[in-house]
XYZ file of C-alpha atoms in Angstrom:
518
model
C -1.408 -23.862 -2.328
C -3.762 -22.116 0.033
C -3.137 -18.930 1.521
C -3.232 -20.517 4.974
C -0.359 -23.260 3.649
C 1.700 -20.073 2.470
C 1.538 -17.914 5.297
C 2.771 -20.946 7.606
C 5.039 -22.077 5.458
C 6.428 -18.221 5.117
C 5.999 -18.098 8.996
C 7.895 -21.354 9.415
C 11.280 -20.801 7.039
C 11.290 -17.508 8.677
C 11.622 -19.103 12.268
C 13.930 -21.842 11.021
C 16.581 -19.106 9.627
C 16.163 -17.595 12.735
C 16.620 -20.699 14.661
C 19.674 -21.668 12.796
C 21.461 -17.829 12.765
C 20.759 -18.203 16.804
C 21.944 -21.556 17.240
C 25.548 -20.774 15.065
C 25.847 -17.828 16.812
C 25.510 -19.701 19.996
C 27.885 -22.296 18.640
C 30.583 -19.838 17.403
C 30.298 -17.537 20.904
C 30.713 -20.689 22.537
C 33.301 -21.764 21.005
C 35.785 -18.880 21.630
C 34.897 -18.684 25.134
C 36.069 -22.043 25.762
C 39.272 -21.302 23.396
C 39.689 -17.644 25.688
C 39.082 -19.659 28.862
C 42.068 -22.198 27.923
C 43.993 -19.893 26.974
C 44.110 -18.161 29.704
C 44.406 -21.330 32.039
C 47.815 -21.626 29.755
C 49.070 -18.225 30.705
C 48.219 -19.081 34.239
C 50.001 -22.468 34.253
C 53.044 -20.754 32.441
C 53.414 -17.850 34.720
C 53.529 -20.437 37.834
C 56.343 -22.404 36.356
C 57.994 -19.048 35.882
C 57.877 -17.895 39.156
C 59.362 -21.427 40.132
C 62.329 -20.821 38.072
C 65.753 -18.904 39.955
C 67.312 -16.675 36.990
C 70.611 -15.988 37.610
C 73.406 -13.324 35.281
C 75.133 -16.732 34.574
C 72.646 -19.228 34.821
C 68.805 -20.389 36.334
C 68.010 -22.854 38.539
C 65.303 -25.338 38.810
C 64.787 -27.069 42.083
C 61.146 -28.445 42.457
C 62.386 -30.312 45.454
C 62.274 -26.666 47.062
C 59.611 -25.562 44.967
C 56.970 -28.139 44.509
C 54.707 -27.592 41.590
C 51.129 -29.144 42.486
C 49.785 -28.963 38.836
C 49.394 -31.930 36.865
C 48.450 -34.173 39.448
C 45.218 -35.204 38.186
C 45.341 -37.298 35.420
C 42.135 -36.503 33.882
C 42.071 -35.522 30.398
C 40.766 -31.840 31.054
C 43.785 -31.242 33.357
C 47.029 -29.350 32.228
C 50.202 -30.670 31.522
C 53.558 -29.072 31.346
C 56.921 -29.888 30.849
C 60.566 -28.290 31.372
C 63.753 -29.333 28.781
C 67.369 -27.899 29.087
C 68.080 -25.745 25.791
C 69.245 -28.795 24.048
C 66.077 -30.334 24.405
C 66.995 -33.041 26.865
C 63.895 -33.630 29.411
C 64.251 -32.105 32.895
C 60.817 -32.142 34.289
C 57.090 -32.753 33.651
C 53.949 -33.275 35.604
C 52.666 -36.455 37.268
C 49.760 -37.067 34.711
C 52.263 -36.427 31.956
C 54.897 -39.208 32.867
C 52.126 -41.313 34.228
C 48.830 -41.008 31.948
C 46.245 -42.455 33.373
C 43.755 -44.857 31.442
C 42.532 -43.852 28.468
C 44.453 -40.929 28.396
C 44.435 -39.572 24.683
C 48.523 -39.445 23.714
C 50.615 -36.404 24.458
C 51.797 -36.150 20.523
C 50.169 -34.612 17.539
C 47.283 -32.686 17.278
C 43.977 -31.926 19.524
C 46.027 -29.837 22.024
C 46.207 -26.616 22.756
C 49.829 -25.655 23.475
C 52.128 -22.620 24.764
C 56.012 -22.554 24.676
C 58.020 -20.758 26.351
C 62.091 -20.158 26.723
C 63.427 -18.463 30.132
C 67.595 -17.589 29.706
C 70.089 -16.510 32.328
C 70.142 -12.990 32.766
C 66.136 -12.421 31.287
C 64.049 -12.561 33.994
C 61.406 -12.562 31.620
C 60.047 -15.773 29.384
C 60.118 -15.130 25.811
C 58.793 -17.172 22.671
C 60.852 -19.853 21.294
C 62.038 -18.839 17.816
C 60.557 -16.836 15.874
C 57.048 -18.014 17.515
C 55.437 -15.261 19.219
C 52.238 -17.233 20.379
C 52.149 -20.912 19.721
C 48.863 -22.398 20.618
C 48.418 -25.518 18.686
C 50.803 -28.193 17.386
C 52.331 -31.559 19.308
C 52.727 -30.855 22.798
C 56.242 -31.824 22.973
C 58.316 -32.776 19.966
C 61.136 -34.775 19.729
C 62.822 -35.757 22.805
C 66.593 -37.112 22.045
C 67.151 -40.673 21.735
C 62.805 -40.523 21.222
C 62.690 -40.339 25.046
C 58.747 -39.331 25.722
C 57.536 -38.862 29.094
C 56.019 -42.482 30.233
C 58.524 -43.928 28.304
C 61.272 -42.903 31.098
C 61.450 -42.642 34.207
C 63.228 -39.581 35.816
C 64.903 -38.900 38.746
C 63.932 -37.736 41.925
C 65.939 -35.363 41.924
C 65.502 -33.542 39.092
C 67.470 -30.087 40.328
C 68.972 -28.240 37.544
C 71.831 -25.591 36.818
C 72.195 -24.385 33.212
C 72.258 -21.524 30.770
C 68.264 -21.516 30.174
C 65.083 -24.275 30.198
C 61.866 -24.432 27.914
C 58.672 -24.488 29.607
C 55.737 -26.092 28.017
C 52.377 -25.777 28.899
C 49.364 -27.758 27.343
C 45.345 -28.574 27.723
C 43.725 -31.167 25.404
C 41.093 -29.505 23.120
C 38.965 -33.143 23.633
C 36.791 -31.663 26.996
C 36.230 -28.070 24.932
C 35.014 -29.831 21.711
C 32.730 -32.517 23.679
C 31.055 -29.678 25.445
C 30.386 -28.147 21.737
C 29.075 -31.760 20.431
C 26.523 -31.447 23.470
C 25.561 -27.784 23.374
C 25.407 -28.698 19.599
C 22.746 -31.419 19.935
C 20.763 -29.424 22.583
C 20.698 -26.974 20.565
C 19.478 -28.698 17.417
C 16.718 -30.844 19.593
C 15.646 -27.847 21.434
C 15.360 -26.004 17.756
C 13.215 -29.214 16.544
C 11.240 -29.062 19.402
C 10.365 -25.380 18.958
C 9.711 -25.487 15.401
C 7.516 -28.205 15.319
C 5.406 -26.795 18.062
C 5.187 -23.361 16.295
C 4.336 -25.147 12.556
C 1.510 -27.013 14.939
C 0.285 -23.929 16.837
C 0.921 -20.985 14.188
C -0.692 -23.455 11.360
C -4.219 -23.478 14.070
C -3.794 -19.548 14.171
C -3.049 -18.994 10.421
C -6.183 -20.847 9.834
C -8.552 -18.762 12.862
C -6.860 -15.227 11.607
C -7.507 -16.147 7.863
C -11.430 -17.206 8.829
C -12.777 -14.375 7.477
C -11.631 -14.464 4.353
C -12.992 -18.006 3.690
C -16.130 -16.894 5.644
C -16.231 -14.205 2.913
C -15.628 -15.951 0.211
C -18.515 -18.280 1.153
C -20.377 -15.942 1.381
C -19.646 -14.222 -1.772
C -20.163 -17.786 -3.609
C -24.143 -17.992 -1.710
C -24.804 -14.109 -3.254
C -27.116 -14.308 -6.170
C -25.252 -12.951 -9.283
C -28.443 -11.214 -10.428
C -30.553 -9.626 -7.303
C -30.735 -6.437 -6.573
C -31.426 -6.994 -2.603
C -30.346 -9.123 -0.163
C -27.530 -10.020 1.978
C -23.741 -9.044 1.532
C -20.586 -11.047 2.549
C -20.359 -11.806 5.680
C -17.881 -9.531 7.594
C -16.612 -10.878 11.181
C -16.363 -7.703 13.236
C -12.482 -8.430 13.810
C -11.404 -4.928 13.895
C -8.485 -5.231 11.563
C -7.257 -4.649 7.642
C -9.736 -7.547 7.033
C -12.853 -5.993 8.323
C -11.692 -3.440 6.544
C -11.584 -5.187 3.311
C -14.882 -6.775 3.771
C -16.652 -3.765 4.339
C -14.449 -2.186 1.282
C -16.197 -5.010 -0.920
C -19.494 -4.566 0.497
C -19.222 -1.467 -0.662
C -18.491 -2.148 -4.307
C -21.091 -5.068 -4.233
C -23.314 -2.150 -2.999
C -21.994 -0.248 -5.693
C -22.293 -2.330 -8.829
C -26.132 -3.619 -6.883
C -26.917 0.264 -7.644
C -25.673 0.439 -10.954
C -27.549 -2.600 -11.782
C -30.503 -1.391 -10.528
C -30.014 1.815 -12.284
C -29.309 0.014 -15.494
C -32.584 -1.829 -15.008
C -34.367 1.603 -14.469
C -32.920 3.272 -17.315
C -33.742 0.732 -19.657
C -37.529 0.265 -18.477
C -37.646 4.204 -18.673
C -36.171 4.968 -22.038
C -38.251 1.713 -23.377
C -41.396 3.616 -21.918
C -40.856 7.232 -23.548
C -39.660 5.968 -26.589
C -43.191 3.980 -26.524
C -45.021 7.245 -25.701
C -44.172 8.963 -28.853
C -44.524 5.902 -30.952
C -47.903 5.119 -29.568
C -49.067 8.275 -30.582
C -48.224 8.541 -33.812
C -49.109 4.781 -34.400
C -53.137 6.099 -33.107
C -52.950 9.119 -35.450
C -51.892 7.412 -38.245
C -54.431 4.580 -37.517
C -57.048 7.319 -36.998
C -56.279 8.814 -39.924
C -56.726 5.539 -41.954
C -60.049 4.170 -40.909
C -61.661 6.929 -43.603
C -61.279 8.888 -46.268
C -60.326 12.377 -44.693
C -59.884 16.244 -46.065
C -56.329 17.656 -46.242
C -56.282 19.865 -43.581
C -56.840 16.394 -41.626
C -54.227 14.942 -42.701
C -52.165 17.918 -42.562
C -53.069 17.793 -38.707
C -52.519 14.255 -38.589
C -48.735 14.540 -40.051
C -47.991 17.484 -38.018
C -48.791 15.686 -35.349
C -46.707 12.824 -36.750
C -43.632 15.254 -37.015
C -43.739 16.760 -33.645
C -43.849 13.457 -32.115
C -40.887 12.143 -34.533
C -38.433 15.428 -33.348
C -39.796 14.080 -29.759
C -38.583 10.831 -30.319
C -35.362 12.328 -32.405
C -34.289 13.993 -29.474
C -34.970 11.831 -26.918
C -32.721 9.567 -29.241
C -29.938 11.677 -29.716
C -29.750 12.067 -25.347
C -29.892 8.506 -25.563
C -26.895 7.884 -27.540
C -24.938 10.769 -25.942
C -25.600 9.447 -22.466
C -24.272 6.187 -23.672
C -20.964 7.350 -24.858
C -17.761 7.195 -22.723
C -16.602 10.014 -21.370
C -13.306 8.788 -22.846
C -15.167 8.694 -26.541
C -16.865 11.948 -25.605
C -14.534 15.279 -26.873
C -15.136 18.619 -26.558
C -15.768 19.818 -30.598
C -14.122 23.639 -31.864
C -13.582 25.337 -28.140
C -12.930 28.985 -28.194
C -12.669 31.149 -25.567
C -15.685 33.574 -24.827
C -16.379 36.161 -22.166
C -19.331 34.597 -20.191
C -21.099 37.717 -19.661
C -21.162 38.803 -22.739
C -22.326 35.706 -24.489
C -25.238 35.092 -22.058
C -26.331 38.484 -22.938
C -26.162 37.744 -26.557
C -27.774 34.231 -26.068
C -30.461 35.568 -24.168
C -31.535 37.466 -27.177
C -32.644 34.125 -28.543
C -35.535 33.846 -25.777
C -37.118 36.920 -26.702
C -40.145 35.065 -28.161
C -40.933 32.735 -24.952
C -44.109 33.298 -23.201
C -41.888 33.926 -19.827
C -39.512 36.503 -21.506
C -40.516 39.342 -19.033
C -39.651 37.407 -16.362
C -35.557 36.934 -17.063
C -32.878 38.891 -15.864
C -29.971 39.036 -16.275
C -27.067 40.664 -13.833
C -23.167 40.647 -14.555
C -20.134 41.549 -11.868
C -17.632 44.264 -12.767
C -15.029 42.616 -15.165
C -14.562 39.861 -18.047
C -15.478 36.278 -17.202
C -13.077 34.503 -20.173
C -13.682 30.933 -20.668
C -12.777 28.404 -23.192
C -15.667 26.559 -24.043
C -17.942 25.438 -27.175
C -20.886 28.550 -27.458
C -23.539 25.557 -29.276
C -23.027 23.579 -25.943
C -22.428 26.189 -23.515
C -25.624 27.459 -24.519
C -27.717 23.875 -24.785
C -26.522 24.355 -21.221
C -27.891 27.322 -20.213
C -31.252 26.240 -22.616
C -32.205 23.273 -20.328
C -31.308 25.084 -16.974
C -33.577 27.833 -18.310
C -36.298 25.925 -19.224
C -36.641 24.211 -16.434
C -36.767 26.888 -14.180
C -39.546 28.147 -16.144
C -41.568 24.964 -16.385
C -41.379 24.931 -12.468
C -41.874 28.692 -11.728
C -44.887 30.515 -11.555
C -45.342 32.772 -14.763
C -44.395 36.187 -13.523
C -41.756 35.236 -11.070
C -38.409 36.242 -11.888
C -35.935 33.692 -13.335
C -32.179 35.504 -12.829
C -29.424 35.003 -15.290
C -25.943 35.876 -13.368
C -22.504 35.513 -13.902
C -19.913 36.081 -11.383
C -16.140 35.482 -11.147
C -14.843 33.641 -7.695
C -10.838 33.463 -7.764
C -9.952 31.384 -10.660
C -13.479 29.903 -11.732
C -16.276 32.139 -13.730
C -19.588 31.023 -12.469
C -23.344 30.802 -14.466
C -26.018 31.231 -12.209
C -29.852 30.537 -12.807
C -32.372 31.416 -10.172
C -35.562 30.717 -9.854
C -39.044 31.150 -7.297
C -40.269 27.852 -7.967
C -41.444 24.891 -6.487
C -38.263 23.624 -5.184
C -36.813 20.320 -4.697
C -36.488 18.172 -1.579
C -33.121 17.501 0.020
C -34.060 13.763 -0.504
C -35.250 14.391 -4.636
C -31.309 16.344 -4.884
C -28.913 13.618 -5.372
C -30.981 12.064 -7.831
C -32.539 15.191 -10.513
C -29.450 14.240 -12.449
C -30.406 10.879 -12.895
C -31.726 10.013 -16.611
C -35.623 9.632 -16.638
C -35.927 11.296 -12.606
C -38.917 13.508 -12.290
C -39.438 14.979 -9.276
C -42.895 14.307 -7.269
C -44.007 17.763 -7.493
C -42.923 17.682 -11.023
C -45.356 14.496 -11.803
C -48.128 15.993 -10.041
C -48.217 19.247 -11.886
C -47.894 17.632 -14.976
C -45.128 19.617 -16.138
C -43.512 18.428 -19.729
C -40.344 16.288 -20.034
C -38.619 13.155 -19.746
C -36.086 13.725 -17.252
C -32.995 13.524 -19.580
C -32.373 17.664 -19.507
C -30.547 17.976 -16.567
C -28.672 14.737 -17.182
C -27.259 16.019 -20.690
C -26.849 19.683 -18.979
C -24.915 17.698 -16.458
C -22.597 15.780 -18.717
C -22.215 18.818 -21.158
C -20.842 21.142 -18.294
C -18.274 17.971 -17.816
C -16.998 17.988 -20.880
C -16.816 21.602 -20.886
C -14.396 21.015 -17.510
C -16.595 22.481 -14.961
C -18.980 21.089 -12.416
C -22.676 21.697 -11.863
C -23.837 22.876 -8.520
C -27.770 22.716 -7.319
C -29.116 24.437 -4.001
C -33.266 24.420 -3.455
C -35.513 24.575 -0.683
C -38.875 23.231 -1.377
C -41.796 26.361 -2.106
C -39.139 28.937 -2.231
C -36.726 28.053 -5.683
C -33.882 26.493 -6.311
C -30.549 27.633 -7.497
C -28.283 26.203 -10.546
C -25.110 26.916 -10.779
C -22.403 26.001 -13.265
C -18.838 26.405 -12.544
C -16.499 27.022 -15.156
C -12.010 27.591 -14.993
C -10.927 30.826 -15.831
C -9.431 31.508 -19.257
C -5.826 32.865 -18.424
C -5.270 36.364 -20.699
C -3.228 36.007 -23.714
C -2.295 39.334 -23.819
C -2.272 39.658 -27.364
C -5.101 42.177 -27.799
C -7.488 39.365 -29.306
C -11.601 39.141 -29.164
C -12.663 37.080 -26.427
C -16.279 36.590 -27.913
C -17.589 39.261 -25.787
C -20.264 40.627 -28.269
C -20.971 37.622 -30.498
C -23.765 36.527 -31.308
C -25.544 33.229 -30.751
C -24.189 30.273 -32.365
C -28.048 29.222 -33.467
C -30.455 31.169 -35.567
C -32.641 33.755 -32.826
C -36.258 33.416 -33.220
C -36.916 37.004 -32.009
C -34.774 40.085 -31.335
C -34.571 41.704 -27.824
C -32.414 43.707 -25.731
C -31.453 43.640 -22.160
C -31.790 46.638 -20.295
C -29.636 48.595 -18.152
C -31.261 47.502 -15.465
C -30.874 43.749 -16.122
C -34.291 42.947 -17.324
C -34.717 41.266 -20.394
C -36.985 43.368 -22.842
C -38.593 41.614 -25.738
C-alpha cells in the first residue's frame, strides 16, 4: 500500500468515526428533546384538566358543560388525548379525537404512547400519582374499562356532569410523530454523512497525493543519481517550506556526505598506493643497480643501507596505514598511567638533545601539577610529530616553544612555532591522511602527510582533542587538550620526574630559563 493510500485511508476512518460520534450524538440529543418536549406538553395538558376540576371536603365536581375543555379536538395523531374515570374506573369523560379517532388513527391501547396518570380526591386540592406510581410515562393509555367499554366503542352522554369522592385524569401523546421525525433526521443525517465523506476521500485523496509530491519527486530523483559519481546533481528538493524540505535537504546532506567520503576513500587509496610505490621503486633501482656488475663491499654496503632506510620508510608508513584503518571501537588505549604533563615533557625533551634544531626549543611550564592519565609511548609519539613538524616548517634558529598550561579542568600541550604558516583554507584539511600543504610541496620539505593524522587520532584515544591556530608567514600554533587527572590523595608518584618511555639518543638539560641546552 502506498503512503498516499495510507494517509487517506487514515484520513478517511478518522472522519467516518467522527461522522458517526456526531451523527449519534445528534440522534441521542434529539431524541430527549422530543421526549422533554412531550413531556412537558403532558404536564401542561394535566394541569388544565386540573384546574377544570371543583374539589370539594366531601367530594369534586366535574362539569365540562361549564367548563369546556378545547383539547383533543383535532384528531391528528400528534394531538393529545385525555380521559377522566370515577375511582372505580367507570368512564366519565374523554376528548373528541379519543371517542371519535379519526382515519388511520393508530389504537388508543398498548404501547407507542407516552402516558401520565393522575388521581385528584375530595379534600386534596392537589393531583397525586395513582398507586404507588410516582411518574408513569409509558404503558396503554387507558386500561381496562368495565364491561371492556373503550372510548369509540360507546357513546357518552351529553351531559357528562359528575359528583363523587375523586376522578382519574389521564393524559397521553403517541410516540409515532417523535420517532418519524428521528427516522428522518436519521436518514439526513446518514446521506448528508455519505455525501461528505465521499467528497473528502475524493478531494483529500487529490491533496494526499500534491502534499506527498515531493517525496516521489525525491525518490525519482534518488533512483536517476549515479551510485558511483562523485559530482553531479542531488535529489530534487521542492522548496515547500515544511518537515519535507527539511528532509530533503537532511539527505542531501548525507548524499553530500558519503559523496565526500567516497571521494576521500578514492584519494587515500591513490595516495597510499603512490608512497608505498616511492619506497619500493627505490629500492627496486638500487638493487637493480647494484646487480648489473660485480661491485666492492662498501657498494653494496651502501646499496643495502639504502635498502634498509627505505624498508623502515615503508615499515612505518605501513604501520600508520593499518592504525588509520582500525575502528575507533577496535582501537584501546594500552597500560595508561597518570603523569604530570610538565614534568614528563621536560623529561621527554631530553630525548631531542641530538637534533640539529635543539637550540631552538623551549620549554615553559605554569605554576602547579598538570596530572593526566595517559600512555607516556603515545603521549610522546604525540608530541614527536607536532615537534617535528614545526621544525621541518620553521626556519633553523627560530624558536619552537614547548608549554603546558592548566585551564579549569583540562591540562593543555602547546607547540609554537615561527614558521611558514598555514592558510585558513589548507586548516580543515592538514589532518587529512596524505595532505601536504602547498607551501609544504614547494619547499620540498620531507613526509607523507600521515603525522598529523596519527597525532590526531592518538590524542583521541588518549580522550582529548587537538586544536590548530596559524596565520600564513608568521607560525602556527598546536595545541593538545587533555582532562585533568582528579588527585587521589594517597601520597602516590604522578610520573613527575620519569624518564622517557624510549631509549634517549643524547642527554640534555633544560634550563631555568626554559631553553633547552644540549
Amino acid at each position: 500500500m502506498s503512503l498516499t493510500n495510507r494517509v487517506s485511508l487514515f484520513f478517511l476512518t478518522a472522519l467516518g468515526l467522527v461522522l458517526v460520534g456526531f451523527s449519534a450524538a445528534l440522534y441521542f440529543l434529539a431524541d430527549h428533546h422530543l421526549h422533554s418536549r412531550a413531556d412537558h406538553r403532558l404536564d401542561t395538558a394535566l394541569q388544565t384538566l386540573v384546574a377544570a376540576i371543583e374539589v370539594h371536603p366531601d367530594d369534586v365536581e366535574w362539569e365540562p358543560l361549564e367548563r369546556h375543555i378545547t383539547m383533543g379536538d383535532d384528531p391528528g395523531p400528534d394531538q393529545l388525548r385525555w380521559s377522566v374515570h370515577d375511582l372505580n374506573g367507570k368512564l366519565l369523560d374523554c376528548s373528541p379525537n379519543l371517542e371519535k379517532p379519526g382515519e388511520g388513527t393508530e389504537p388508543t391501547t398498548g404501547s407507542g404512547w407516552r402516558v401520565l396518570t393522575r388521581r385528584v380526591r375530595a379534600g386534596n386540592f392537589a393531583a397525586e400519582p395513582l398507586g404507588d406510581e410516582t411518574a408513569p410515562r409509558r404503558g396503554p393509555l387507558l386500561g381496562d374499562f368495565p364491561g371492556g367499554e373503550m372510548p369509540g366503542a360507546v357513546r357518552l352522554p351529553h351531559d357528562r356532569t359528575y359528583h363523587g369522592a375523586g376522578v382519574v385524569l389521564t393524559v397521553a401523546v403517541a410516540d409515532a410523530p417523535a420517532a418519524a421525525e428521528l427516522r428522518h433526521l436519521t436518514l439526513a443525517m446518514a446521506g448528508i454523512s455519505a455525501v461528505i465523506w465521499l467528497t473528502a476521500a475524493f478531494w483529500g485523496r487529490l491533496l494526499c497525493r500534491r502534499a506527498l509530491a515531493p517525496i516521489a519527486k525525491m525518490a525519482a530523483s534518488a533512483r536517476s543519481v549515479p551510485r558511483t559519481a562523485t559530482d553531479g546533481p542531488l535529489l530534487d528538493v521542492s522548496p515547500s517550506r515544511d518537515e519535507l524540505e527539511d528532509l530533503g535537504r537532511a539527505f542531501n546532506d548525507l548524499l553530500a556526505d558519503l559523496r565526500l567520503s567516497l571521494e576521500r576513500q578514492h584519494r587515500f587509496t591513490g595516495d597510499a598506493s603512490h608512497q608505498l610505490r616511492t619506497p619500493l621503486a627505490a629500492m627496486l633501482a638500487s638493487v637493480e643497480v647494484s646487480l648489473r656488475q660485480v661491485r666492492s663491499p662498501a657498494e653494496y654496503q651502501r646499496v643495502l643501507g639504502v635498502v634498509q632506510r627505505r624498508g623502515v620508510q615503508l615499515r612505518q608508513i605501513i604501520e600508520s596505514l593499518l592504525f588509520l584503518a582500525r575502528a575507533e571501537s577496535d582501537c584501546h588505549l594500552p597500560d595508561a598511567e597518570t603523569i604530570d604533563l610538565a614534568g614528563w615533557c621536560r623529561s621527554w625533551l631530553n630525548s631531542w638533545a641530538d637534533h640539529p634544531r635543539a637550540s631552538d626549543l623551549a620549554f615553559h611550564t605554569g605554576e602547579g601539577a598538570a596530572p593526566v592519565r595517559a600512555n607516556p609511548a603515545l603521549l610522546g609519539q604525540v608530541l614527536d610529530n607536532l615537534l617535528d613538524n614545526a621544525c621541518k616548517y620553521s626556519e633553523a634558529g627560530s624558536p619552537v616553544v614547548v608549554s603546558v598550561e592548566t585551564e579549569g579542568a583540562e591540562a593543555v600541550l602547546v607547540v609554537s612555532d615561527r614558521g611558514c604558516g598555514i592558510t585558513p583554507d589548507e586548516l580543515p584539511l592538514i589532518c587529512e591522511p596524505f595532505f601536504r600543504s602547498a607551501q609544504s610541496r614547494w619547499t620540498g620539505a620531507r613526509g607523507v602527510g600521515l603525522g598529523l593524522t596519527v597525532a590526531r587520532r592518538l590524542i583521541t584515544l588518549l580522550g582529548g582533542r587537538l586544536d590548530v591556530q596559524s596565520e600564513p608567514g608568521h607560525g602556527s600554533q598546536f595545541r593538545v587538550t587533555l582532562p585533568v587527572e582528579p588527585s587521589s590523595g594517597d601520597g602516590r608518584d604522578t610520573g613527575a620526574g620519569k624518564a622517557p618511555e624510549r631509549p634517549e639518543v643524547g642527554v640534555g638539560q633544560v634550563s631555568e630559563e626554559g631553553i633547552y641546552m644540549p
